[in-house]
Amino acid sequence: MDHQPKFFENLSGTGKAIGVLTSGGDAQGMNAAVRAVVRMGIYVKAKVYFVYEGYQGMVDGGDNIVEVSWESVSSILQVGGTVIGSARCKSFRTREGRLQAAYNLVQRGITNLCVIGGDGSLTGANLFREEWSGLLEELAQKGKIDEEAVKKYAYLNIVGMVGSIDNDFCGTDMTIGTDSALHRIIEVVDAIMTTAQSHQRTFVLEVMGRHCGYLALVSALACGADWVFIPEYPPEEGWEDTMCVKLSENRARKKRLNIIIVAEGAIDCHNKPITSEKVKDLVVQRLGFDTRVTILGHVQRGGTPSAFDRILASRMGVEAVLALLEATPATPACVVSLSGNQAVRLPLMECVQMTQEVQKAMDEGRFVEAVRLRGRSFENNLNTYKLLSHKKPDAELPKTNFNVAVLNVGAPAAGMNAAVRAAVRVGITEGHKMFAVIDGFEGFARGKIKEISWGDVGGWTGQGGSILGTKRTLPAKYLEKIADQMRTNNINALMVIGGFEAYESCLQLHEARSRFEEFCVPVCVLPATISNNVPGTDFSIGADTSLNAIVETCDRIKQSASGTKRRVFIIETMGGFCGYLANMGALAAGADAAYIFEEQFDIRELQANVEHLTEKMKTSIQRGLVLRNENCNENYTTDFIYQLYSEEGKGVFDCRKNVLGHMQQGGAPSPFDRNFGTKISAKAMQWISKKLKETYRKGAGKVFANTDDSVCLLGMRRRNLVFQPVAELKTETDFVHRIPKEQWWLKLRPLMKILAKYKTSYDVSDSGQLEHVAIHSPKEAETGAI
């Protein structure tokens, strides 16, 4: 789609006033959204006001509505909760309260509101907007404002952002705070697993989610829980027996611990609550297992926001300001939301109505409908969980007589093991024999290959690195030996999980098909690398974990400078020639600059950055953070930049440097990587099964796949998961620097600069169209989103 880029410089906020408030329950990442709204608002020359304590502050007025400056939102990016406060407000529910709120806003000329909260807060905002002209008329009749004010402030524009840890809002894949809440849950589950294993215990974990089971479902998927209870999908009649049989079977398989996750709003099929205590009593009475209950409670709302939530909230905040600038009296109130990897605008009331429909469906016992209305991402999670958690008895499994091998290639990335586990379990469910290859193609050539069972991959989701072992070696120099091994073990399909090397390896196998018939089998590549440099996908397994490691370190480094004023830190990140980690790390950590290979820079730019920091030191924010990708420039090394900044900043600021190194590759995988790895791997294995059926030649009694579309890479592109032939991706690849020729995240680069107070141009061609909430068909859940 070729279109003229549309730049936001044409949108001016001069003369406009924007009020920003957080309402309802708090969520990590709200501050990042507030920061983005304030800075983007000031950047486009609008006045921006904080409304403290949500709608209560709007009704009370006075010091609760305050104009803010650029520095007002400094150092809040990494803080959980909301610094402008949130309160439940009874008076705003009355017309008197809204009349007073309208008066307080008109006094300051505020006719644009950015509301960050849940569906209740957003519904309230919409009602306020609908009543606005009536409220002003009433204020004029009472003599509180004059007729000119009624004309001047005739319309109220509203844009919402959903801040809710429950992810209970229809129309967006992720609400602000959900990813961070999952981080808290997974940290607890990982910790509990070690103690439960020591004592052979069963743990019942209660997580938040009064009306929505998202947190329970995704954390169950991310930790491989034995059982999960959610409000949208109550267990069938007689679940007590089924669950106890499953728990005792797992114990018999030498599994030392059981984890059961219960959403606080879990119900049975008669709409009766299922509590964590009830589940515990059942396990103790029926099985006599040593069982403990842990209720996570408000821990889930606390702590620092994850990298994902900071980036999401920053993108949404900027998009919200653009939506307010472009709003006309005819535009309906909208919500800025996330679809796949795209920021989209949706009519607020459509989303609210759909969210209420889900509740209605649950109340009326239409649970299949409730799951469908939640959206394709939720439905996908549920289907994947059902696939992976329950092993059918061997007698019930189909027998395909196909052998499928799984291997890791390249550098280790967190989440690889989750992908291997999903591949093995889905493969077994589909009736294949699954084989694990140790140490990549090098191990393959040496015959390090063994059959792997359902139980062998238990507990793998939370393990970092690569349990199978991984090597960077490409297959080209071992082709003959690998073909021999494939023949000997009768391997009919391959799943290759890894980074750029995995992609290159499969290209080599594809090109060697004319010489070795053994390679004429279905092959699927799953992108897994912290560098996120694989063509054909917006995200790779492992990049999110790495980004969180970078952001956590940057937070600590920034904090270390809070005692010593006027200090600039230069931090080097990994990523090869791909600037993803440096750029997104900078956006999530609130850095002043990020040097990357994809955007060439020279000494003049370095000079401008130093001057910019010098100016910054004159304000109340007396510290700086600069990220540098390891290969961004062969001459402007980290040492060079450190020395340049030290020299130029003499007397104004001093410098420190840090090379983060391999800590970016290690650690337990983040919830996103566990979930992403699990889901794309399950999808890839289903694709392999389909290809095996299509390419099996009955006469010859073997699989023969020699078309381009039988060697594919499964990637996330914008909003969908797509299988792309590796041969077609060649044209999109810069093989010298091992990066895709076009990278989506470069569009977010100006965001980082704007939020760090640089003048820049920002292409907003992708935003601006109001879309509609789509109710998808059940089929779409299988093909579409993550």
Short mmCIF file of C-alpha atoms in Angstrom, two decimals, residues 246-495:
data_model
loop_
_atom_site.label_atom_id
_atom_site.label_comp_id
_atom_site.label_asym_id
_atom_site.label_seq_id
_atom_site.Cartn_x
_atom_site.Cartn_y
_atom_site.Cartn_z
CA LYS A 246 -5.63 -35.96 36.44
CA LEU A 247 -3.74 -34.86 39.57
CA SER A 248 -3.16 -38.45 40.72
CA GLU A 249 -2.06 -39.50 37.19
CA ASN A 250 0.51 -36.69 37.22
CA ARG A 251 1.81 -37.85 40.59
CA ALA A 252 2.04 -41.41 39.26
CA ARG A 253 4.17 -40.03 36.39
CA LYS A 254 6.68 -38.87 39.01
CA LYS A 255 5.57 -35.23 38.81
CA ARG A 256 6.43 -33.87 42.24
CA LEU A 257 4.16 -30.86 42.24
CA ASN A 258 0.70 -29.82 41.09
CA ILE A 259 -0.34 -26.26 40.40
CA ILE A 260 -3.98 -25.24 40.14
CA ILE A 261 -4.85 -21.66 39.20
CA VAL A 262 -8.19 -20.15 40.18
CA ALA A 263 -9.51 -16.79 38.96
CA GLU A 264 -11.28 -14.97 41.82
CA GLY A 265 -14.49 -14.95 39.75
CA ALA A 266 -14.38 -18.66 38.81
CA ILE A 267 -17.77 -20.38 38.62
CA ASP A 268 -19.20 -23.81 37.82
CA CYS A 269 -21.72 -24.44 35.03
CA HIS A 270 -24.59 -23.54 37.40
CA ASN A 271 -23.04 -20.10 38.05
CA LYS A 272 -22.01 -21.12 41.59
CA PRO A 273 -18.62 -19.77 42.75
CA ILE A 274 -15.58 -22.07 42.83
CA THR A 275 -13.23 -20.75 45.52
CA SER A 276 -9.60 -21.63 46.12
CA GLU A 277 -10.54 -23.01 49.55
CA LYS A 278 -13.15 -25.27 47.99
CA VAL A 279 -10.57 -26.63 45.52
CA LYS A 280 -8.06 -27.20 48.33
CA ASP A 281 -10.58 -29.05 50.51
CA LEU A 282 -11.54 -31.24 47.57
CA VAL A 283 -7.90 -32.26 46.86
CA VAL A 284 -7.22 -32.95 50.54
CA GLN A 285 -10.40 -35.00 51.08
CA ARG A 286 -10.25 -37.02 47.87
CA LEU A 287 -6.50 -37.50 47.41
CA GLY A 288 -4.94 -36.69 50.75
CA PHE A 289 -2.29 -34.52 49.03
CA ASP A 290 -0.44 -31.92 51.09
CA THR A 291 -2.16 -28.80 49.67
CA ARG A 292 -1.58 -25.07 50.24
CA VAL A 293 -3.53 -22.01 49.08
CA THR A 294 -1.81 -18.78 48.03
CA ILE A 295 -3.97 -15.73 47.31
CA LEU A 296 -1.92 -13.20 45.37
CA GLY A 297 -4.23 -10.22 45.92
CA HIS A 298 -2.89 -6.72 45.38
CA VAL A 299 0.65 -7.90 44.71
CA GLN A 300 -0.56 -8.21 41.10
CA ARG A 301 -1.30 -4.50 40.88
CA GLY A 302 2.02 -3.49 42.38
CA GLY A 303 5.62 -3.23 41.32
CA THR A 304 7.26 -1.59 38.37
CA PRO A 305 5.69 -1.79 34.89
CA SER A 306 7.18 -4.28 32.43
CA ALA A 307 8.94 -3.11 29.25
CA PHE A 308 5.88 -4.18 27.22
CA ASP A 309 3.52 -2.04 29.32
CA ARG A 310 5.80 1.00 29.15
CA ILE A 311 6.07 0.81 25.37
CA LEU A 312 2.35 0.07 24.98
CA ALA A 313 1.37 2.97 27.25
CA SER A 314 3.81 5.38 25.55
CA ARG A 315 2.47 4.46 22.10
CA MET A 316 -1.13 4.75 23.28
CA GLY A 317 -0.51 8.11 25.00
CA VAL A 318 0.95 9.66 21.85
CA GLU A 319 -1.84 8.17 19.71
CA ALA A 320 -4.44 9.57 22.17
CA VAL A 321 -3.11 13.12 21.74
CA LEU A 322 -3.17 12.72 17.93
CA ALA A 323 -6.77 11.49 18.17
CA LEU A 324 -7.74 14.55 20.27
CA LEU A 325 -6.07 16.93 17.80
CA GLU A 326 -7.91 15.34 14.89
CA ALA A 327 -11.29 15.05 16.66
CA THR A 328 -14.27 16.99 15.30
CA PRO A 329 -17.69 17.47 16.92
CA ALA A 330 -18.89 14.58 14.72
CA THR A 331 -16.20 12.10 15.85
CA PRO A 332 -17.52 9.62 18.42
CA ALA A 333 -15.52 9.23 21.65
CA CYS A 334 -12.82 6.68 20.88
CA VAL A 335 -10.51 4.27 22.65
CA VAL A 336 -6.92 3.83 21.57
CA SER A 337 -6.17 0.13 21.57
CA LEU A 338 -3.78 -2.55 20.39
CA SER A 339 -4.53 -5.07 17.66
CA GLY A 340 -1.62 -7.45 17.10
CA ASN A 341 1.17 -4.95 16.74
CA GLN A 342 -0.92 -2.03 15.50
CA ALA A 343 -2.26 0.95 17.43
CA VAL A 344 -5.90 1.37 16.42
CA ARG A 345 -8.80 3.67 17.32
CA LEU A 346 -12.19 2.17 18.08
CA PRO A 347 -15.52 3.80 19.01
CA LEU A 348 -15.63 3.79 22.81
CA MET A 349 -19.25 2.75 23.21
CA GLU A 350 -18.92 -0.16 20.76
CA CYS A 351 -16.15 -1.57 22.96
CA VAL A 352 -18.11 -0.97 26.16
CA GLN A 353 -21.23 -2.63 24.73
CA MET A 354 -19.21 -5.65 23.61
CA THR A 355 -17.59 -5.90 27.07
CA GLN A 356 -21.06 -5.84 28.66
CA GLU A 357 -22.25 -8.49 26.17
CA VAL A 358 -19.59 -10.88 27.53
CA GLN A 359 -20.90 -10.45 31.07
CA LYS A 360 -24.46 -10.91 29.88
CA ALA A 361 -23.53 -14.13 28.04
CA MET A 362 -21.85 -15.48 31.20
CA ASP A 363 -24.83 -14.56 33.39
CA GLU A 364 -27.13 -16.40 30.99
CA GLY A 365 -24.88 -19.46 30.83
CA ARG A 366 -23.89 -18.93 27.14
CA PHE A 367 -20.24 -19.70 27.83
CA VAL A 368 -19.13 -20.62 24.29
CA GLU A 369 -20.47 -17.25 23.15
CA ALA A 370 -18.68 -15.49 26.05
CA VAL A 371 -15.31 -16.91 25.00
CA ARG A 372 -15.93 -15.87 21.37
CA LEU A 373 -16.89 -12.33 22.37
CA ARG A 374 -13.71 -11.98 24.44
CA GLY A 375 -11.84 -11.94 21.14
CA ARG A 376 -9.58 -14.18 19.11
CA SER A 377 -6.54 -13.73 21.34
CA PHE A 378 -8.45 -15.06 24.38
CA GLU A 379 -9.96 -17.93 22.38
CA ASN A 380 -6.53 -18.86 21.04
CA ASN A 381 -5.11 -18.98 24.58
CA LEU A 382 -7.90 -21.25 25.73
CA ASN A 383 -7.57 -23.64 22.78
CA THR A 384 -3.80 -23.85 23.24
CA TYR A 385 -4.14 -24.51 26.97
CA LYS A 386 -6.62 -27.31 26.34
CA LEU A 387 -4.25 -28.85 23.78
CA LEU A 388 -1.22 -28.84 26.05
CA SER A 389 -2.47 -29.57 29.54
CA HIS A 390 -4.27 -32.89 29.14
CA LYS A 391 -2.62 -35.93 27.60
CA LYS A 392 -5.10 -38.32 26.09
CA PRO A 393 -4.61 -42.03 26.91
CA ASP A 394 -2.36 -43.70 24.29
CA ALA A 395 -5.29 -45.78 23.05
CA GLU A 396 -7.19 -42.61 22.10
CA LEU A 397 -4.30 -40.95 20.24
CA PRO A 398 -4.25 -41.20 16.42
CA LYS A 399 -1.23 -42.98 14.87
CA THR A 400 0.23 -41.23 11.82
CA ASN A 401 3.57 -43.11 11.59
CA PHE A 402 5.28 -39.76 10.95
CA ASN A 403 8.49 -38.82 12.77
CA VAL A 404 9.04 -35.13 13.49
CA ALA A 405 12.34 -33.72 14.79
CA VAL A 406 12.73 -30.50 16.81
CA LEU A 407 16.02 -28.62 17.18
CA ASN A 408 17.41 -25.28 18.40
CA VAL A 409 19.84 -23.31 16.26
CA GLY A 410 21.84 -20.16 17.00
CA ALA A 411 22.32 -18.39 20.32
CA PRO A 412 20.06 -19.32 23.26
CA ALA A 413 16.92 -17.22 23.75
CA ALA A 414 14.50 -17.33 26.68
CA GLY A 415 11.27 -19.04 25.62
CA MET A 416 12.92 -21.64 23.35
CA ASN A 417 12.08 -24.37 25.85
CA ALA A 418 8.43 -23.34 26.01
CA ALA A 419 8.33 -23.64 22.21
CA VAL A 420 9.96 -27.10 22.28
CA ARG A 421 7.48 -28.27 24.95
CA ALA A 422 4.49 -27.09 22.92
CA ALA A 423 5.85 -28.67 19.73
CA VAL A 424 6.43 -32.04 21.42
CA ARG A 425 3.02 -32.13 23.12
CA VAL A 426 1.01 -30.99 20.10
CA GLY A 427 2.98 -33.41 17.90
CA ILE A 428 2.14 -36.32 20.21
CA THR A 429 -1.53 -35.25 20.32
CA GLU A 430 -1.56 -35.21 16.50
CA GLY A 431 -0.25 -38.80 16.54
CA HIS A 432 3.39 -38.25 15.50
CA LYS A 433 6.56 -39.66 17.05
CA MET A 434 8.59 -36.70 18.30
CA PHE A 435 12.40 -36.57 18.23
CA ALA A 436 14.70 -34.09 19.94
CA VAL A 437 17.99 -33.13 18.31
CA ILE A 438 20.74 -32.14 20.76
CA ASP A 439 23.13 -29.25 19.91
CA GLY A 440 21.58 -28.04 16.65
CA PHE A 441 22.75 -29.17 13.22
CA GLU A 442 26.17 -30.10 14.57
CA GLY A 443 24.51 -32.59 16.93
CA PHE A 444 22.23 -33.72 14.11
CA ALA A 445 25.22 -34.62 11.93
CA ARG A 446 26.69 -36.63 14.82
CA GLY A 447 23.49 -38.55 15.37
CA LYS A 448 22.60 -36.88 18.70
CA ILE A 449 18.91 -37.54 18.23
CA LYS A 450 16.44 -39.27 20.54
CA GLU A 451 12.72 -39.80 20.90
CA ILE A 452 11.10 -37.41 23.38
CA SER A 453 7.87 -38.05 25.29
CA TRP A 454 5.06 -35.93 26.78
CA GLY A 455 6.47 -36.18 30.30
CA ASP A 456 10.05 -35.35 29.23
CA VAL A 457 9.08 -31.71 28.59
CA GLY A 458 7.14 -31.15 31.83
CA GLY A 459 8.19 -27.97 33.64
CA TRP A 460 10.09 -26.62 30.63
CA THR A 461 8.12 -23.40 30.11
CA GLY A 462 9.82 -21.48 32.89
CA GLN A 463 13.39 -22.58 32.07
CA GLY A 464 15.73 -20.05 30.44
CA GLY A 465 18.32 -20.85 27.76
CA SER A 466 18.05 -23.97 25.62
CA ILE A 467 17.68 -27.36 27.33
CA LEU A 468 18.23 -29.22 24.03
CA GLY A 469 21.47 -27.31 23.56
CA THR A 470 22.06 -25.01 20.62
CA LYS A 471 24.93 -24.22 18.24
CA ARG A 472 25.42 -21.52 15.62
CA THR A 473 26.78 -24.05 13.07
CA LEU A 474 24.93 -23.97 9.74
CA PRO A 475 24.10 -27.28 8.01
CA ALA A 476 25.99 -26.53 4.74
CA LYS A 477 29.19 -28.32 5.79
CA TYR A 478 27.36 -31.37 7.17
CA LEU A 479 24.64 -31.83 4.53
CA GLU A 480 25.56 -35.44 3.71
CA LYS A 481 25.73 -36.51 7.36
CA ILE A 482 22.46 -34.78 8.20
CA ALA A 483 20.74 -36.43 5.21
CA ASP A 484 22.07 -39.80 6.47
CA GLN A 485 20.64 -39.17 9.93
CA MET A 486 17.29 -38.14 8.49
CA ARG A 487 17.21 -41.36 6.45
CA THR A 488 18.35 -43.56 9.37
CA ASN A 489 15.77 -42.09 11.77
CA ASN A 490 13.15 -41.73 9.05
CA ILE A 491 12.52 -38.07 9.86
CA ASN A 492 9.50 -36.78 7.92
CA ALA A 493 9.45 -33.14 9.09
CA LEU A 494 11.61 -30.61 10.91
CA MET A 495 10.85 -27.80 13.32
#
